[in-house]
Coordinates of N, CA and C in Angstrom, one line a residue:
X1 N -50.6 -66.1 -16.8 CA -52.0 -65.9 -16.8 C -52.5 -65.5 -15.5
X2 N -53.7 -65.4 -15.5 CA -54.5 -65.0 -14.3 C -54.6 -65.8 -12.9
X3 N -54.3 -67.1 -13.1 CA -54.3 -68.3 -12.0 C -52.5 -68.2 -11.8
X4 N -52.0 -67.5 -12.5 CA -50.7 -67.7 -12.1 C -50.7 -66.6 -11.4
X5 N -51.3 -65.5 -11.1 CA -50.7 -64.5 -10.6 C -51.5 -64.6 -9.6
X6 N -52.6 -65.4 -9.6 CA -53.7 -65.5 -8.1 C -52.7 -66.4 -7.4
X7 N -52.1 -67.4 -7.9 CA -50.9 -68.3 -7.1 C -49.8 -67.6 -6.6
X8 N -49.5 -66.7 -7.0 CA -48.5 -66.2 -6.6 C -48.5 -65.2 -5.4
X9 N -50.0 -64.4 -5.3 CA -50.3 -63.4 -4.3 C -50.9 -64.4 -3.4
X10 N -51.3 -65.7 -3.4 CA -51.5 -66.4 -2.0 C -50.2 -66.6 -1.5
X11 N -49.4 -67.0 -2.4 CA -48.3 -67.5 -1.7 C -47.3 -66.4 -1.4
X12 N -47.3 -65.3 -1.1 CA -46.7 -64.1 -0.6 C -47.6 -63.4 0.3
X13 N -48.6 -63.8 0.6 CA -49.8 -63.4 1.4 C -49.6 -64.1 3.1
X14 N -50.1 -63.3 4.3 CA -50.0 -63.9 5.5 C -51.7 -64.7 5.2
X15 N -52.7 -64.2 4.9 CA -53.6 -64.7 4.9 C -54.5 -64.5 4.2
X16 N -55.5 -64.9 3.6 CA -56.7 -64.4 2.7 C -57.6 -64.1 3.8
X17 N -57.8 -62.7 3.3 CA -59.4 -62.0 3.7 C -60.1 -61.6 2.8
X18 N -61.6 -62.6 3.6 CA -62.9 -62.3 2.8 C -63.8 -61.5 3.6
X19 N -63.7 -60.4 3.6 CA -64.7 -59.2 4.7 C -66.4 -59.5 4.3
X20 N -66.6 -60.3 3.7 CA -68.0 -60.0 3.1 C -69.4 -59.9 4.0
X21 N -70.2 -58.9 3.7 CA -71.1 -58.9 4.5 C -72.2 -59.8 4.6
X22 N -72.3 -60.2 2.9 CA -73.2 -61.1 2.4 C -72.1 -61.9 1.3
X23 N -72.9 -63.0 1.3 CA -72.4 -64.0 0.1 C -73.5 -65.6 0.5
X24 N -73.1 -66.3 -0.4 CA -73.7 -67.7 -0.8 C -72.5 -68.7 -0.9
X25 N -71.7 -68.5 -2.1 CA -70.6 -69.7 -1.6 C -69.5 -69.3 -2.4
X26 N -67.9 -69.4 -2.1 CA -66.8 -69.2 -2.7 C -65.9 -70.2 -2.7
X27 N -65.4 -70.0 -3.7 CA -64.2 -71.3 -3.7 C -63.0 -70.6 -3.2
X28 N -62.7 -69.5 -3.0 CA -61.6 -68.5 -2.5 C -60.8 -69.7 -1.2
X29 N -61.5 -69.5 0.0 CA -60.8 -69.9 1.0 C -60.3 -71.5 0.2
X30 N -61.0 -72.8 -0.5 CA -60.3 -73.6 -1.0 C -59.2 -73.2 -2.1
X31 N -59.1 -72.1 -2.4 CA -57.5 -71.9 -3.4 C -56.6 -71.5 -2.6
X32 N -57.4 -70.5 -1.4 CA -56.1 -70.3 -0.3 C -55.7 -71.8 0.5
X33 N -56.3 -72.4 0.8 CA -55.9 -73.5 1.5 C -55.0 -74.2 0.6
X34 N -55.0 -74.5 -0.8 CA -54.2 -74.9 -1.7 C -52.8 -74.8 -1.8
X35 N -52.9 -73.3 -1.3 CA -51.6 -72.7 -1.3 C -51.0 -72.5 -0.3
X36 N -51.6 -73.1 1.1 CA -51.0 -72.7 2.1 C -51.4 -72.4 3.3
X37 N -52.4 -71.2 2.8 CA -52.5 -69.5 3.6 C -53.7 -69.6 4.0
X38 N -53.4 -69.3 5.2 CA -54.8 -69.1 6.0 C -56.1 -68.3 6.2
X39 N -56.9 -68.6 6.3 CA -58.0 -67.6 5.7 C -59.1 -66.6 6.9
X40 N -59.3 -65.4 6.8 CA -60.1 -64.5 7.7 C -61.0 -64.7 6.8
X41 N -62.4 -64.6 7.0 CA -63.6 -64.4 6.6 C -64.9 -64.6 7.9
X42 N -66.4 -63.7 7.0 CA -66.9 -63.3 7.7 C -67.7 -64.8 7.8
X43 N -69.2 -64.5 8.7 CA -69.9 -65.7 9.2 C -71.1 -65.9 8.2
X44 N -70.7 -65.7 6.8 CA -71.6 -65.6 5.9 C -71.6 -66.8 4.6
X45 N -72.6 -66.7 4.1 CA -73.1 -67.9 3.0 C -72.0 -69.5 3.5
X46 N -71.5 -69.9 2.5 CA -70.7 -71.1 3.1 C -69.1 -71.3 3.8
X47 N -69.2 -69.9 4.4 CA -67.2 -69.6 4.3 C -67.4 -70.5 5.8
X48 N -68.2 -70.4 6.5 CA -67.7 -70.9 8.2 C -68.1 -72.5 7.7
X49 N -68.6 -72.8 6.9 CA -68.4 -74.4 6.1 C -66.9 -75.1 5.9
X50 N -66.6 -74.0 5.4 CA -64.7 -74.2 4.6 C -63.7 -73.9 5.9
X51 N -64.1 -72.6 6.2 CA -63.0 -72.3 7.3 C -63.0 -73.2 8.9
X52 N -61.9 -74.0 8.9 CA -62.7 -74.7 10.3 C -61.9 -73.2 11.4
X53 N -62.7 -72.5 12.2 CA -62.3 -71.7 13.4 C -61.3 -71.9 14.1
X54 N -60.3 -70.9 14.3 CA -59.4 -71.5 15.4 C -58.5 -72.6 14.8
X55 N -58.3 -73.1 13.4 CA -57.7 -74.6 12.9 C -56.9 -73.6 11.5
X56 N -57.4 -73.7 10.8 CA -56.9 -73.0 9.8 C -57.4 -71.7 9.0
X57 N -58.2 -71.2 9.9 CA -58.3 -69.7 10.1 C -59.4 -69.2 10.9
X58 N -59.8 -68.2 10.7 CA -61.3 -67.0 11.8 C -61.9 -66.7 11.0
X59 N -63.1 -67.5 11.7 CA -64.0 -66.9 11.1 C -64.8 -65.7 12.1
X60 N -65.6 -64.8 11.8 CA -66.1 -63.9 12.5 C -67.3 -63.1 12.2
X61 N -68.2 -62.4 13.2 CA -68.9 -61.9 12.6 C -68.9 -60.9 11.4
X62 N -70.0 -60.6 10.6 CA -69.9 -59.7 9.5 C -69.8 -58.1 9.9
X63 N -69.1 -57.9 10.8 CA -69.0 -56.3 11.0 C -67.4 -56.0 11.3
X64 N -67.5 -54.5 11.4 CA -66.2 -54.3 11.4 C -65.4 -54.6 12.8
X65 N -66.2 -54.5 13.9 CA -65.1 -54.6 14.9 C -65.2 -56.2 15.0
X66 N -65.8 -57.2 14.8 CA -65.0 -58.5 14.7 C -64.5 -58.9 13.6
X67 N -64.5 -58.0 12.4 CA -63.4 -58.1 11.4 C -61.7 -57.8 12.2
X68 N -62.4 -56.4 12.6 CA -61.1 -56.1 13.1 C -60.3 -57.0 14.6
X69 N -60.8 -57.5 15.1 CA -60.6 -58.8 16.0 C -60.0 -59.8 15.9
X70 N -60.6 -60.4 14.7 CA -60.4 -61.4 13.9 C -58.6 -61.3 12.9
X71 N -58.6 -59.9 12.6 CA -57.3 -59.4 11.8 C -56.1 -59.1 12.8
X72 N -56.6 -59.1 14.3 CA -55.7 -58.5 15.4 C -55.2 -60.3 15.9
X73 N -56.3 -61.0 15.8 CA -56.0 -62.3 16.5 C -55.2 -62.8 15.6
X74 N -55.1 -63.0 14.5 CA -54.1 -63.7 13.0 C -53.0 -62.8 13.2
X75 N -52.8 -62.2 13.5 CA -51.9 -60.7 13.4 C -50.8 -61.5 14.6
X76 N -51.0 -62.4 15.8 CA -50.2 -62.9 16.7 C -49.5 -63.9 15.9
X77 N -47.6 -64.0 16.0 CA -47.2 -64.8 15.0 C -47.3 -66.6 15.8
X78 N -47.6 -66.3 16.7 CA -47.9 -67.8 17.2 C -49.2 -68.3 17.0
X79 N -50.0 -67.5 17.2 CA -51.8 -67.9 16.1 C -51.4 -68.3 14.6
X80 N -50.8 -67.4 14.2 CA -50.7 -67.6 12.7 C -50.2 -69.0 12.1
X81 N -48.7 -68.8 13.2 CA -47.8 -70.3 12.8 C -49.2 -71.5 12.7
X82 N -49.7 -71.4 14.3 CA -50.6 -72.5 14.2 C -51.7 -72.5 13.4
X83 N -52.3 -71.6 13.0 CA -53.6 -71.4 11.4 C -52.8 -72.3 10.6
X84 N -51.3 -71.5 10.1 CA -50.9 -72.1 8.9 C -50.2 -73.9 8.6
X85 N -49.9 -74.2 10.3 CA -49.9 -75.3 10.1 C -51.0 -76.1 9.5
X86 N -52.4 -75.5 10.5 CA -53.7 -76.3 10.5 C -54.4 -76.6 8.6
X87 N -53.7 -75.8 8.0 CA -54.0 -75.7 6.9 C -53.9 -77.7 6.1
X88 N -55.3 -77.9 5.1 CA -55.2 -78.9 4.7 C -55.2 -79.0 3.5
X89 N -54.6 -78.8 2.4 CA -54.9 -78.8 0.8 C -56.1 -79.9 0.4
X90 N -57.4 -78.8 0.0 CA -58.5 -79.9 -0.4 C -57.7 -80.7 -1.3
X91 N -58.6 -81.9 -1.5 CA -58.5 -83.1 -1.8 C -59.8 -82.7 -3.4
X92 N -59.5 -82.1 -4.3 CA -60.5 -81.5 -5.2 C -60.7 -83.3 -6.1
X93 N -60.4 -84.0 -6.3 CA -61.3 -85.2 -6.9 C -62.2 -85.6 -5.8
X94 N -61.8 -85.7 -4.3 CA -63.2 -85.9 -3.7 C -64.2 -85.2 -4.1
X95 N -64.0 -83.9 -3.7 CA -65.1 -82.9 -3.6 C -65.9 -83.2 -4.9
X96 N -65.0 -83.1 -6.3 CA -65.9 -83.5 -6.9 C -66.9 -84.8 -7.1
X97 N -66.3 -86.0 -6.4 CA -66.8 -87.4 -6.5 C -67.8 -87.2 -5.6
X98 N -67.8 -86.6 -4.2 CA -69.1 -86.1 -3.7 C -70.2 -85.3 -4.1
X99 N -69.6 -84.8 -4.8 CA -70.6 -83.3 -5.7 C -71.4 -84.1 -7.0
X100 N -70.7 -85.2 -7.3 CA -71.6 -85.7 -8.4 C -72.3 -87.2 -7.6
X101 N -71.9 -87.3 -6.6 CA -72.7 -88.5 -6.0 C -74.1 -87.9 -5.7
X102 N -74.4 -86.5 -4.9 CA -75.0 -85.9 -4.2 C -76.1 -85.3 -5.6
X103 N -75.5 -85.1 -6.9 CA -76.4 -84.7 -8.4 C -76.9 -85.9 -8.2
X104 N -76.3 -87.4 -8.3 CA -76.8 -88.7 -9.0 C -77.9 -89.1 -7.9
X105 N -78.0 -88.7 -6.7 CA -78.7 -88.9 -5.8 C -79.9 -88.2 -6.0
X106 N -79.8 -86.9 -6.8 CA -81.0 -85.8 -6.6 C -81.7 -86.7 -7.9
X107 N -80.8 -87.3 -8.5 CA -81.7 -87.4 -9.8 C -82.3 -89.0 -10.3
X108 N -82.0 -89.6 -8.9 CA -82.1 -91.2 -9.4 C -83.8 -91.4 -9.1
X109 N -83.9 -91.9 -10.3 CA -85.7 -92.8 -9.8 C -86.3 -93.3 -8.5
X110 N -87.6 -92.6 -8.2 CA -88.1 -93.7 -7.2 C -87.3 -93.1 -5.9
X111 N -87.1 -91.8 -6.2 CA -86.4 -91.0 -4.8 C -87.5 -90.4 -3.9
X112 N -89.0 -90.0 -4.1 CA -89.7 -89.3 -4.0 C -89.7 -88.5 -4.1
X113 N -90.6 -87.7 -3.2 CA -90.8 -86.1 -3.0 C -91.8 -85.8 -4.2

């Protein structure tokens, strides 16, 4: 299926790149980290949230010549080793036991606002 073959191009991949100029939030860099692979992406919507800089991957500004910077710095195989070490497989039952703590919070009685 279609998650099998997204698993399979991370895992034959040096790194995921998300060039985006604009965005809001992706789960992308957390499937790359799943698998491994270290992630380029720009300094947009929540990717510099996910990507820690310099740890397990670059983040950069949204244009091309710190795209292209950012693809030249990953590009050193001793940067990379170390991105790919840095890498942490989320922990996806937290995230979700936070994500519904953070609902149960918006929605409990007597919260104000």
């Amino acid at each position: 299926g279609t998650s099998h073959a997204v698993t399979e191009l991370l895992d034959r991949a040096d790194a995921l790149v998300l060039p985006s100029r604009s965005a809001t939030s992706s789960h992308l860099p957390r499937l790359a980290f799943l698998r491994g692979t270290p992630v380029v992406a720009t300094d947009v919507g929540d990717f510099s949230c996910q990507v820690r800089h310099n740890v397990d991957g670059v983040v950069c500004d949204p244009d091309s010549a710190s795209l292209a910077n950012a693809l030249t710095t990953i590009a050193d195989d001793h940067t990379w080793n170390r991105l790919r070490t840095g890498v942490v497989a989320p922990t996806i039952e937290d995230e979700w036991l936070a994500y519904l703590s953070t609902i149960c919070q918006c929605l409990s009685p007597g919260r104000g606002g």
